[in-house]
Every structure is written in structure tokens, then in C-alpha cells.
PDB file of C-alpha atoms and ligand atoms in Angstrom:
ATOM      1  CA  MET A   1      43.766  -3.666  41.184  1.00 97.00           C
ATOM      2  CA  ARG A   2      45.958  -6.711  41.726  1.00 98.00           C
ATOM      3  CA  LEU A   3      47.400  -8.361  38.633  1.00 98.00           C
ATOM      4  CA  ILE A   4      48.509 -11.931  39.287  1.00 98.00           C
ATOM      5  CA  ILE A   5      50.662 -13.303  36.492  1.00 98.00           C
ATOM      6  CA  GLN A   6      50.994 -17.065  36.378  1.00 98.00           C
ATOM      7  CA  GLN A   7      53.204 -19.075  34.055  1.00 97.00           C
ATOM      8  CA  ASP A   8      50.425 -21.095  32.450  1.00 98.00           C
ATOM      9  CA  TYR A   9      46.723 -21.921  32.522  1.00 98.00           C
ATOM     10  CA  ARG A  10      47.123 -24.735  35.053  1.00 98.00           C
ATOM     11  CA  ARG A  11      48.796 -22.433  37.564  1.00 97.00           C
ATOM     12  CA  LEU A  12      46.286 -19.637  36.874  1.00 98.00           C
ATOM     13  CA  SER A  13      43.422 -22.046  37.577  1.00 98.00           C
ATOM     14  CA  SER A  14      45.035 -23.346  40.711  1.00 97.00           C
ATOM     15  CA  TRP A  15      45.692 -19.805  42.031  1.00 98.00           C
ATOM     16  CA  ALA A  16      42.078 -18.752  41.414  1.00 98.00           C
ATOM     17  CA  ALA A  17      40.577 -21.900  42.955  1.00 98.00           C
ATOM     18  CA  ASN A  18      42.778 -21.683  46.032  1.00 98.00           C
ATOM     19  CA  TYR A  19      41.907 -18.003  46.433  1.00 98.00           C
ATOM     20  CA  ILE A  20      38.152 -18.658  46.219  1.00 98.00           C
ATOM     21  CA  ALA A  21      38.345 -21.630  48.583  1.00 98.00           C
ATOM     22  CA  ALA A  22      40.470 -19.647  51.062  1.00 97.00           C
ATOM     23  CA  GLU A  23      37.969 -16.760  50.959  1.00 98.00           C
ATOM     24  CA  ILE A  24      35.039 -19.103  51.626  1.00 98.00           C
ATOM     25  CA  LYS A  25      36.905 -20.694  54.537  1.00 96.00           C
ATOM     26  CA  ARG A  26      37.921 -17.326  55.977  1.00 96.00           C
ATOM     27  CA  PHE A  27      34.290 -16.142  55.788  1.00 98.00           C
ATOM     28  CA  GLY A  28      33.093 -19.241  57.642  1.00 97.00           C
ATOM     29  CA  PRO A  29      29.634 -19.440  56.025  1.00 98.00           C
ATOM     30  CA  THR A  30      26.663 -20.824  57.943  1.00 98.00           C
ATOM     31  CA  GLN A  31      23.054 -21.506  57.010  1.00 96.00           C
ATOM     32  CA  GLU A  32      22.063 -18.113  58.416  1.00 96.00           C
ATOM     33  CA  ARG A  33      25.015 -16.305  56.856  1.00 97.00           C
ATOM     34  CA  PRO A  34      25.985 -17.960  53.555  1.00 98.00           C
ATOM     35  CA  PHE A  35      28.838 -16.916  51.271  1.00 98.00           C
ATOM     36  CA  VAL A  36      27.470 -15.440  48.021  1.00 98.00           C
ATOM     37  CA  LEU A  37      29.473 -16.343  44.924  1.00 98.00           C
ATOM     38  CA  GLY A  38      28.998 -14.958  41.400  1.00 98.00           C
ATOM     39  CA  LEU A  39      29.990 -17.387  38.638  1.00 98.00           C
ATOM     40  CA  PRO A  40      30.768 -17.344  34.903  1.00 98.00           C
ATOM     41  CA  THR A  41      30.705 -19.846  32.072  1.00 97.00           C
ATOM     42  CA  GLY A  42      33.142 -20.056  29.143  1.00 94.00           C
ATOM     43  CA  SER A  43      36.387 -21.942  28.709  1.00 95.00           C
ATOM     44  CA  SER A  44      38.427 -19.676  31.024  1.00 97.00           C
ATOM     45  CA  PRO A  45      36.904 -20.895  34.327  1.00 98.00           C
ATOM     46  CA  LEU A  46      36.953 -24.630  33.458  1.00 98.00           C
ATOM     47  CA  GLY A  47      40.337 -25.199  35.113  1.00 98.00           C
ATOM     48  CA  THR A  48      39.260 -23.231  38.193  1.00 98.00           C
ATOM     49  CA  TYR A  49      36.072 -25.309  38.475  1.00 98.00           C
ATOM     50  CA  GLY A  50      38.142 -28.488  38.151  1.00 98.00           C
ATOM     51  CA  GLU A  51      40.420 -27.370  40.985  1.00 98.00           C
ATOM     52  CA  LEU A  52      37.520 -26.285  43.194  1.00 98.00           C
ATOM     53  CA  ILE A  53      35.921 -29.708  42.700  1.00 98.00           C
ATOM     54  CA  ARG A  54      39.182 -31.358  43.761  1.00 98.00           C
ATOM     55  CA  LEU A  55      39.509 -29.101  46.828  1.00 98.00           C
ATOM     56  CA  CYS A  56      35.909 -29.866  47.772  1.00 98.00           C
ATOM     57  CA  LYS A  57      36.337 -33.624  47.358  1.00 98.00           C
ATOM     58  CA  GLN A  58      39.531 -33.491  49.470  1.00 97.00           C
ATOM     59  CA  GLY A  59      37.677 -31.627  52.221  1.00 97.00           C
ATOM     60  CA  TYR A  60      39.480 -28.257  51.977  1.00 96.00           C
ATOM     61  CA  VAL A  61      36.292 -26.366  51.127  1.00 98.00           C
ATOM     62  CA  SER A  62      32.550 -26.947  51.279  1.00 98.00           C
ATOM     63  CA  PHE A  63      29.830 -25.313  49.188  1.00 98.00           C
ATOM     64  CA  LYS A  64      27.088 -26.378  51.605  1.00 98.00           C
ATOM     65  CA  HIS A  65      26.523 -22.813  52.741  1.00 98.00           C
ATOM     66  CA  VAL A  66      27.431 -21.095  49.475  1.00 98.00           C
ATOM     67  CA  VAL A  67      24.760 -19.344  47.408  1.00 98.00           C
ATOM     68  CA  THR A  68      25.572 -18.780  43.732  1.00 98.00           C
ATOM     69  CA  PHE A  69      24.423 -16.357  41.050  1.00 98.00           C
ATOM     70  CA  ASN A  70      25.503 -16.979  37.476  1.00 98.00           C
ATOM     71  CA  MET A  71      26.399 -14.093  35.216  1.00 98.00           C
ATOM     72  CA  ASP A  72      24.328 -14.813  32.150  1.00 97.00           C
ATOM     73  CA  GLU A  73      22.215 -17.168  30.069  1.00 97.00           C
ATOM     74  CA  TYR A  74      21.162 -17.345  26.434  1.00 97.00           C
ATOM     75  CA  VAL A  75      17.624 -16.380  25.520  1.00 97.00           C
ATOM     76  CA  GLY A  76      15.404 -18.887  23.755  1.00 91.00           C
ATOM     77  CA  ILE A  77      17.264 -22.180  23.985  1.00 94.00           C
ATOM     78  CA  PRO A  78      15.842 -24.866  26.278  1.00 95.00           C
ATOM     79  CA  GLU A  79      17.380 -25.139  29.757  1.00 95.00           C
ATOM     80  CA  ASP A  80      18.509 -28.698  28.949  1.00 96.00           C
ATOM     81  CA  HIS A  81      20.107 -27.687  25.615  1.00 95.00           C
ATOM     82  CA  PRO A  82      23.729 -28.983  25.625  1.00 95.00           C
ATOM     83  CA  GLU A  83      25.028 -25.415  25.215  1.00 95.00           C
ATOM     84  CA  SER A  84      22.766 -23.637  27.706  1.00 96.00           C
ATOM     85  CA  TYR A  85      24.613 -22.125  30.637  1.00 97.00           C
ATOM     86  CA  HIS A  86      22.364 -24.177  32.944  1.00 97.00           C
ATOM     87  CA  THR A  87      23.745 -27.356  31.370  1.00 97.00           C
ATOM     88  CA  PHE A  88      27.295 -25.991  31.435  1.00 97.00           C
ATOM     89  CA  MET A  89      27.188 -25.183  35.144  1.00 98.00           C
ATOM     90  CA  TRP A  90      25.680 -28.485  36.277  1.00 98.00           C
ATOM     91  CA  LYS A  91      27.959 -30.501  34.022  1.00 98.00           C
ATOM     92  CA  ASN A  92      31.190 -28.688  34.868  1.00 98.00           C
ATOM     93  CA  PHE A  93      30.703 -27.696  38.482  1.00 98.00           C
ATOM     94  CA  PHE A  94      27.524 -28.007  40.530  1.00 98.00           C
ATOM     95  CA  SER A  95      27.021 -31.764  40.050  1.00 98.00           C
ATOM     96  CA  HIS A  96      30.466 -32.445  41.487  1.00 98.00           C
ATOM     97  CA  VAL A  97      30.352 -30.389  44.699  1.00 98.00           C
ATOM     98  CA  ASP A  98      28.223 -30.424  47.841  1.00 98.00           C
ATOM     99  CA  ILE A  99      26.103 -27.399  46.900  1.00 98.00           C
ATOM    100  CA  ASP A 100      22.394 -27.290  47.773  1.00 98.00           C
ATOM    101  CA  PRO A 101      20.530 -27.035  44.413  1.00 98.00           C
ATOM    102  CA  ALA A 102      18.180 -24.512  46.061  1.00 98.00           C
ATOM    103  CA  HIS A 103      21.173 -22.183  46.480  1.00 98.00           C
ATOM    104  CA  VAL A 104      21.901 -22.068  42.734  1.00 98.00           C
ATOM    105  CA  HIS A 105      20.590 -19.080  40.758  1.00 98.00           C
ATOM    106  CA  ILE A 106      20.804 -18.895  36.970  1.00 98.00           C
ATOM    107  CA  LEU A 107      18.817 -16.457  34.851  1.00 98.00           C
ATOM    108  CA  ASN A 108      15.892 -18.028  33.006  1.00 98.00           C
ATOM    109  CA  GLY A 109      16.282 -17.203  29.318  1.00 97.00           C
ATOM    110  CA  ASN A 110      12.825 -18.661  28.646  1.00 97.00           C
ATOM    111  CA  ALA A 111      10.917 -16.596  31.191  1.00 98.00           C
ATOM    112  CA  PRO A 112       7.644 -15.252  29.753  1.00 97.00           C
ATOM    113  CA  ASP A 113       8.520 -11.724  30.912  1.00 98.00           C
ATOM    114  CA  LEU A 114      12.267 -11.217  30.444  1.00 98.00           C
ATOM    115  CA  PRO A 115      12.534  -7.700  31.962  1.00 98.00           C
ATOM    116  CA  ALA A 116      10.676  -8.980  35.040  1.00 98.00           C
ATOM    117  CA  GLU A 117      13.057 -11.951  35.230  1.00 98.00           C
ATOM    118  CA  CYS A 118      16.023  -9.523  35.199  1.00 98.00           C
ATOM    119  CA  ALA A 119      14.500  -7.276  37.862  1.00 98.00           C
ATOM    120  CA  ALA A 120      13.753 -10.308  40.064  1.00 98.00           C
ATOM    121  CA  TYR A 121      17.363 -11.475  39.683  1.00 98.00           C
ATOM    122  CA  GLU A 122      18.712  -8.131  40.919  1.00 98.00           C
ATOM    123  CA  ALA A 123      16.248  -8.288  43.829  1.00 98.00           C
ATOM    124  CA  ALA A 124      17.356 -11.846  44.687  1.00 98.00           C
ATOM    125  CA  ILE A 125      21.018 -10.757  44.786  1.00 98.00           C
ATOM    126  CA  GLU A 126      20.117  -7.902  47.082  1.00 98.00           C
ATOM    127  CA  GLN A 127      18.050 -10.177  49.290  1.00 98.00           C
ATOM    128  CA  ALA A 128      20.991 -12.566  49.577  1.00 98.00           C
ATOM    129  CA  GLY A 129      23.024  -9.668  50.988  1.00 97.00           C
ATOM    130  CA  GLY A 130      24.969  -8.873  47.802  1.00 98.00           C
ATOM    131  CA  ILE A 131      27.721 -10.877  46.159  1.00 98.00           C
ATOM    132  CA  ASP A 132      30.851 -11.528  48.214  1.00 98.00           C
ATOM    133  CA  LEU A 133      33.021 -12.618  45.314  1.00 98.00           C
ATOM    134  CA  PHE A 134      32.235 -12.397  41.605  1.00 98.00           C
ATOM    135  CA  LEU A 135      34.367 -14.681  39.458  1.00 98.00           C
ATOM    136  CA  GLY A 136      34.406 -13.669  35.790  1.00 98.00           C
ATOM    137  CA  GLY A 137      35.991 -14.322  32.453  1.00 97.00           C
ATOM    138  CA  ILE A 138      36.740 -11.729  29.827  1.00 96.00           C
ATOM    139  CA  GLY A 139      35.816 -11.707  26.142  1.00 94.00           C
ATOM    140  CA  ALA A 140      38.470 -11.016  23.510  1.00 93.00           C
ATOM    141  CA  ASP A 141      36.750  -7.636  23.045  1.00 93.00           C
ATOM    142  CA  GLY A 142      36.960  -6.977  26.787  1.00 95.00           C
ATOM    143  CA  HIS A 143      33.354  -7.810  27.593  1.00 95.00           C
ATOM    144  CA  ILE A 144      32.477  -9.003  31.038  1.00 96.00           C
ATOM    145  CA  ALA A 145      29.473 -11.356  31.338  1.00 95.00           C
ATOM    146  CA  PHE A 146      27.573 -10.369  28.146  1.00 94.00           C
ATOM    147  CA  ASN A 147      28.202  -6.637  28.573  1.00 96.00           C
ATOM    148  CA  GLU A 148      29.303  -6.034  25.031  1.00 92.00           C
ATOM    149  CA  PRO A 149      31.332  -2.979  23.910  1.00 95.00           C
ATOM    150  CA  GLY A 150      29.342   0.193  24.450  1.00 96.00           C
ATOM    151  CA  SER A 151      27.370  -1.216  27.394  1.00 97.00           C
ATOM    152  CA  SER A 152      26.607   1.280  30.100  1.00 98.00           C
ATOM    153  CA  LEU A 153      29.148   1.013  32.863  1.00 98.00           C
ATOM    154  CA  LYS A 154      26.235   1.554  35.258  1.00 98.00           C
ATOM    155  CA  SER A 155      24.101  -1.207  33.705  1.00 98.00           C
ATOM    156  CA  ARG A 156      22.124  -3.778  35.640  1.00 98.00           C
ATOM    157  CA  THR A 157      20.689  -7.172  34.719  1.00 98.00           C
ATOM    158  CA  ARG A 158      18.956  -6.954  31.346  1.00 98.00           C
ATOM    159  CA  ILE A 159      18.577  -8.375  27.831  1.00 97.00           C
ATOM    160  CA  LYS A 160      21.488  -7.803  25.449  1.00 96.00           C
ATOM    161  CA  SER A 161      21.906  -8.457  21.743  1.00 94.00           C
ATOM    162  CA  LEU A 162      25.109 -10.362  21.119  1.00 93.00           C
ATOM    163  CA  THR A 163      27.655  -8.796  18.797  1.00 91.00           C
ATOM    164  CA  TYR A 164      28.915 -10.497  15.659  1.00 92.00           C
ATOM    165  CA  ASP A 165      32.300 -11.035  17.366  1.00 88.00           C
ATOM    166  CA  THR A 166      30.760 -12.827  20.332  1.00 88.00           C
ATOM    167  CA  LYS A 167      28.503 -14.977  18.156  1.00 93.00           C
ATOM    168  CA  ALA A 168      31.489 -15.891  15.971  1.00 93.00           C
ATOM    169  CA  ALA A 169      33.570 -16.763  19.062  1.00 89.00           C
ATOM    170  CA  ASN A 170      30.776 -18.851  20.590  1.00 91.00           C
ATOM    171  CA  SER A 171      29.841 -20.584  17.320  1.00 94.00           C
ATOM    172  CA  ARG A 172      32.525 -23.161  18.206  1.00 91.00           C
ATOM    173  CA  PHE A 173      29.992 -24.564  20.681  1.00 91.00           C
ATOM    174  CA  PHE A 174      27.216 -24.645  18.054  1.00 93.00           C
ATOM    175  CA  GLY A 175      28.872 -26.810  15.416  1.00 92.00           C
ATOM    176  CA  GLY A 176      30.749 -23.816  13.995  1.00 94.00           C
ATOM    177  CA  ASN A 177      27.474 -22.400  12.675  1.00 94.00           C
ATOM    178  CA  ILE A 178      27.038 -18.753  13.678  1.00 95.00           C
ATOM    179  CA  ASP A 179      23.337 -18.879  12.768  1.00 95.00           C
ATOM    180  CA  MET A 180      22.771 -21.449  15.510  1.00 93.00           C
ATOM    181  CA  VAL A 181      24.124 -19.113  18.231  1.00 94.00           C
ATOM    182  CA  PRO A 182      21.303 -17.345  20.097  1.00 96.00           C
ATOM    183  CA  LYS A 183      21.084 -13.676  19.155  1.00 96.00           C
ATOM    184  CA  THR A 184      20.274 -12.407  22.617  1.00 96.00           C
ATOM    185  CA  ALA A 185      21.119 -13.218  26.203  1.00 97.00           C
ATOM    186  CA  LEU A 186      20.216 -12.150  29.711  1.00 98.00           C
ATOM    187  CA  THR A 187      23.201 -10.801  31.595  1.00 98.00           C
ATOM    188  CA  VAL A 188      24.035  -9.160  34.869  1.00 98.00           C
ATOM    189  CA  GLY A 189      25.077  -5.559  34.317  1.00 98.00           C
ATOM    190  CA  VAL A 190      28.496  -3.993  34.710  1.00 98.00           C
ATOM    191  CA  GLN A 191      27.274  -2.318  37.898  1.00 98.00           C
ATOM    192  CA  THR A 192      25.939  -5.646  39.196  1.00 98.00           C
ATOM    193  CA  VAL A 193      29.474  -7.033  38.946  1.00 98.00           C
ATOM    194  CA  MET A 194      30.967  -3.852  40.417  1.00 98.00           C
ATOM    195  CA  ASP A 195      28.675  -4.097  43.457  1.00 98.00           C
ATOM    196  CA  ALA A 196      30.345  -7.357  44.498  1.00 98.00           C
ATOM    197  CA  ARG A 197      32.715  -7.017  47.438  1.00 98.00           C
ATOM    198  CA  CYS A 198      35.489  -8.682  45.424  1.00 98.00           C
ATOM    199  CA  VAL A 199      35.834  -9.169  41.655  1.00 98.00           C
ATOM    200  CA  LEU A 200      38.144 -11.911  40.371  1.00 98.00           C
ATOM    201  CA  ILE A 201      38.704 -11.966  36.607  1.00 98.00           C
ATOM    202  CA  LEU A 202      40.496 -14.709  34.651  1.00 98.00           C
ATOM    203  CA  ALA A 203      42.310 -13.991  31.379  1.00 98.00           C
ATOM    204  CA  ASN A 204      44.342 -16.636  29.611  1.00 98.00           C
ATOM    205  CA  GLY A 205      45.827 -17.051  26.166  1.00 98.00           C
ATOM    206  CA  LEU A 206      47.079 -14.814  23.424  1.00 98.00           C
ATOM    207  CA  ASN A 207      43.589 -13.874  22.229  1.00 96.00           C
ATOM    208  CA  LYS A 208      42.974 -12.055  25.524  1.00 98.00           C
ATOM    209  CA  ALA A 209      46.187  -9.989  25.280  1.00 98.00           C
ATOM    210  CA  THR A 210      44.568  -6.835  23.862  1.00 98.00           C
ATOM    211  CA  ALA A 211      41.704  -6.978  26.366  1.00 98.00           C
ATOM    212  CA  LEU A 212      44.201  -7.352  29.200  1.00 98.00           C
ATOM    213  CA  LYS A 213      46.204  -4.359  27.998  1.00 98.00           C
ATOM    214  CA  LYS A 214      43.035  -2.255  27.708  1.00 98.00           C
ATOM    215  CA  THR A 215      41.961  -3.313  31.190  1.00 98.00           C
ATOM    216  CA  VAL A 216      45.286  -2.774  32.930  1.00 98.00           C
ATOM    217  CA  GLU A 217      47.141  -0.004  31.089  1.00 98.00           C
ATOM    218  CA  ASP A 218      44.547   2.120  29.296  1.00 97.00           C
ATOM    219  CA  GLY A 219      41.771   4.307  30.657  1.00 97.00           C
ATOM    220  CA  ILE A 220      38.261   3.272  31.623  1.00 98.00           C
ATOM    221  CA  ASN A 221      36.197   2.963  28.469  1.00 97.00           C
ATOM    222  CA  HIS A 222      32.737   1.556  27.740  1.00 97.00           C
ATOM    223  CA  MET A 223      34.153  -0.085  24.582  1.00 97.00           C
ATOM    224  CA  TRP A 224      36.225  -2.336  26.875  1.00 98.00           C
ATOM    225  CA  THR A 225      33.740  -2.916  29.657  1.00 98.00           C
ATOM    226  CA  CYS A 226      36.182  -4.923  31.780  1.00 97.00           C
ATOM    227  CA  SER A 227      38.300  -1.769  32.201  1.00 98.00           C
ATOM    228  CA  ILE A 228      35.755  -0.579  34.804  1.00 98.00           C
ATOM    229  CA  ILE A 229      37.392  -2.863  37.357  1.00 98.00           C
ATOM    230  CA  GLN A 230      40.023  -0.126  37.730  1.00 98.00           C
ATOM    231  CA  MET A 231      37.356   1.576  39.848  1.00 98.00           C
ATOM    232  CA  HIS A 232      36.710  -1.463  42.048  1.00 98.00           C
ATOM    233  CA  PRO A 233      38.129  -1.338  45.579  1.00 98.00           C
ATOM    234  CA  LYS A 234      39.035  -5.036  45.472  1.00 98.00           C
ATOM    235  CA  ALA A 235      39.624  -6.297  41.943  1.00 98.00           C
ATOM    236  CA  ILE A 236      41.996  -9.133  41.095  1.00 98.00           C
ATOM    237  CA  LEU A 237      42.958 -10.041  37.549  1.00 98.00           C
ATOM    238  CA  VAL A 238      44.622 -13.451  37.199  1.00 98.00           C
ATOM    239  CA  CYS A 239      46.305 -14.109  33.876  1.00 98.00           C
ATOM    240  CA  ASP A 240      48.841 -16.409  32.273  1.00 98.00           C
ATOM    241  CA  ASP A 241      52.078 -15.352  30.566  1.00 98.00           C
ATOM    242  CA  LYS A 242      50.501 -15.543  27.100  1.00 98.00           C
ATOM    243  CA  ALA A 243      47.832 -12.981  27.966  1.00 98.00           C
ATOM    244  CA  THR A 244      50.528 -10.463  28.996  1.00 98.00           C
ATOM    245  CA  TYR A 245      51.855 -10.363  25.421  1.00 98.00           C
ATOM    246  CA  GLU A 246      50.782  -6.760  24.804  1.00 98.00           C
ATOM    247  CA  LEU A 247      51.589  -5.358  28.246  1.00 98.00           C
ATOM    248  CA  LYS A 248      54.706  -3.251  28.696  1.00 98.00           C
ATOM    249  CA  VAL A 249      57.658  -5.143  30.141  1.00 98.00           C
ATOM    250  CA  GLY A 250      57.658  -2.535  32.911  1.00 98.00           C
ATOM    251  CA  THR A 251      54.013  -3.293  33.778  1.00 98.00           C
ATOM    252  CA  VAL A 252      54.677  -7.016  33.978  1.00 98.00           C
ATOM    253  CA  ASN A 253      57.775  -6.515  36.143  1.00 98.00           C
ATOM    254  CA  TYR A 254      55.954  -4.037  38.378  1.00 98.00           C
ATOM    255  CA  PHE A 255      53.094  -6.412  39.222  1.00 98.00           C
ATOM    256  CA  LYS A 256      55.377  -9.446  39.524  1.00 97.00           C
ATOM    257  CA  ASP A 257      57.506  -7.528  42.006  1.00 97.00           C
ATOM    258  CA  ILE A 258      54.574  -6.423  44.181  1.00 95.00           C
ATOM    259  CA  GLU A 259      52.990  -9.861  44.142  1.00 96.00           C
ATOM    260  CA  SER A 260      56.244 -11.611  45.057  1.00 93.00           C
ATOM    261  CA  LYS A 261      55.684 -10.226  48.560  1.00 89.00           C
ATOM    262  CA  ASN A 262      52.174 -11.690  48.894  1.00 91.00           C
ATOM    263  CA  LEU A 263      51.339 -15.125  50.194  1.00 85.00           C
ATOM    264  CA  ASP A 264      50.182 -17.701  47.680  1.00 88.00           C
ATOM    265  CA  PRO A 265      46.509 -18.502  48.404  1.00 90.00           C
ATOM    266  CA  GLU A 266      47.422 -22.187  48.590  1.00 86.00           C
ATOM    267  CA  THR A 267      49.329 -21.381  51.779  1.00 83.00           C
ATOM    268  CA  LEU A 268      46.268 -19.607  53.181  1.00 79.00           C
ATOM    269  CA  LEU A 269      44.049 -22.604  52.477  1.00 81.00           C
ATOM    270  CA  HIS A 270      46.225 -25.425  53.785  1.00 77.00           C
TER     271      HIS A 270
HETATM  272  C1  GLP B   1      31.067 -15.456  26.877  1.00 53.10           C
HETATM  273  C2  GLP B   1      30.557 -15.303  28.302  1.00 53.10           C
HETATM  274  C3  GLP B   1      31.528 -14.534  29.168  1.00 53.10           C
HETATM  275  C4  GLP B   1      32.925 -15.110  29.007  1.00 53.10           C
HETATM  276  C5  GLP B   1      33.356 -14.956  27.567  1.00 53.10           C
HETATM  277  C6  GLP B   1      34.751 -15.481  27.322  1.00 53.10           C
HETATM  278  O1  GLP B   1      30.752 -14.359  26.094  1.00 53.10           O
HETATM  279  N1  GLP B   1      29.282 -14.676  28.368  1.00 53.10           N
HETATM  280  O2  GLP B   1      31.114 -14.605  30.515  1.00 53.10           O
HETATM  281  O3  GLP B   1      33.823 -14.443  29.862  1.00 53.10           O
HETATM  282  O4  GLP B   1      32.456 -15.695  26.763  1.00 53.10           O
HETATM  283  O5  GLP B   1      34.718 -16.859  27.094  1.00 53.10           O
HETATM  284  P1  GLP B   1      35.972 -17.793  27.156  1.00 53.10           P
HETATM  285  O6  GLP B   1      36.305 -17.947  28.592  1.00 53.10           O
HETATM  286  O7  GLP B   1      35.501 -19.080  26.557  1.00 53.10           O
HETATM  287  O8  GLP B   1      37.047 -17.153  26.387  1.00 53.10           O
END
């Protein structure tokens, strides 16, 4: 696993966006062979989306031949609800880049047969050739997508009940009222994320410090589902200084030293 430590959120976002754009460019996607990108919602990726939009508008990257699969969606709120992940993605990213709307995949939390919707989503990922890069955030309790503590580390796309912690954290988007937060969601599984050829996880702020420690320094544990990325052949965790608060000084120095020898993705892109 690579651990990229950036001074602040702005630099973290810029590193992640440059890395994604450089990977898309290096791949050279075409209509016959598109780049397949997994995407998250949440506050963590907002800066990355902003930077990707800028890079796209300035002509450094195009999403014309990029196919996307989002991680998750709430069950039971309308697609055009202001807090649905459909709304989030179009508002914060898709509407501002040159992506073909037919290439966008987001789970339908209102499908009449939810297990069938989940199975079809897995099949669609497979049919697209698998995910080349899965961008993700991380919950304060270490969850990835909506794979709450205790989720099977081999899980696939399915319905999950949201924990009290997650509902409390997300109530900020529902007028601070926890009862307004949907109780269930559809989410890709831990194994769905692990099947991607590259996994890029963002962790910023003090409230992610414990999750980061569990992911980087402790063992793999289903109570901290993000820790599974230790098993991924190409996992990159990008964090800011604040999120390193609980890491050992030695761990921080170790990763800073290794990474000082690597090229900044901005150099690869320009
Ligand atoms: C939600 C999402 C996750 C996201 C997490 C953290 O639970 N399902 O994909 O990583 O929140 O959100 P934030 O980035 O706002 O801290």
C-alpha cells in the first residue's frame, strides 16, 4: 500500500485528481476500450471532483471514453431528492465534464427488486471489463462505500442497513434530523472494490485519524472494513496531515521518505 501524506485538503485533492487524470491519459481510452472508474460520494471527494473538472475544462483530461460506476445509493428516496447520490454526482461532477450520460452507472435505490438490481450491477461491472480505478472515501468507523463494521470482507453489491453512527454522521445533510436519513442503502461490496485494478482512498481531517491508523498500522479486521486494502496489490491511501494524528511518528516518516522518491502525478500529467 502507498500512503501519500499531503499538508492539507487542497493538496490532497490536487494529488488525487492529477493521479486519476494521469491514469486515464496513460490508459488512452477509446470507444471500444473505455477506462472504467469507480466513484464515491461524501465530502472527502468534493475537492478531487473540483480539480478533475478544472483539468477537464483546461483540456488535460477527457471523460468522453470513461465509464463510471458509483459505490452506493440510498434506498427509498427519489432519484431527484437533493440528498440522493444521483443528485450529488450530477451536481458535483458529471454535469461539469464531457462524460456521456449513457456511461454513468448509479445503483437504483427504488428498483422494484433490490437484490436483482444489485446482481445486475455486478454483472454490468463485469461486462464493462472490471473497474480500472476505484476512488473511495472512508467513514470515521473505517467503512468503505456503505460496508459498515462487521461486513463480510468478501461481500458483493447488496442491501445494507446503516448503523447509528453513519446515520448520525449523514444527518447533517438531512437538516440534522437522524430520522430523515434513509435506514438502508445499496452498496458495492468490499470484494467489488477489491476487484478493481487500483484502489485510491481519500482520508482527510481529524475525525478520520482512528480509521487511518486502523487501516495502515493494525491488522485486517472486518470491524474496520477499509483495512482490507492491505491485501490489494495496488492500493493508494491519500491523506492530509490532520488524518495522520494517531499514526506513529515512525510510520509517517517512513511513508514520507519512500514517497519523496516518487514523481508527483502533476508532473506525469503535464
Ligand atoms: C458515506 C458514504 C461513503 C463515504 C463516507 C464518508 O457513508 N457512503 O462512501 O466514504 O460517507 O463521508 P465523508 O467523505 O463525507 O466523510
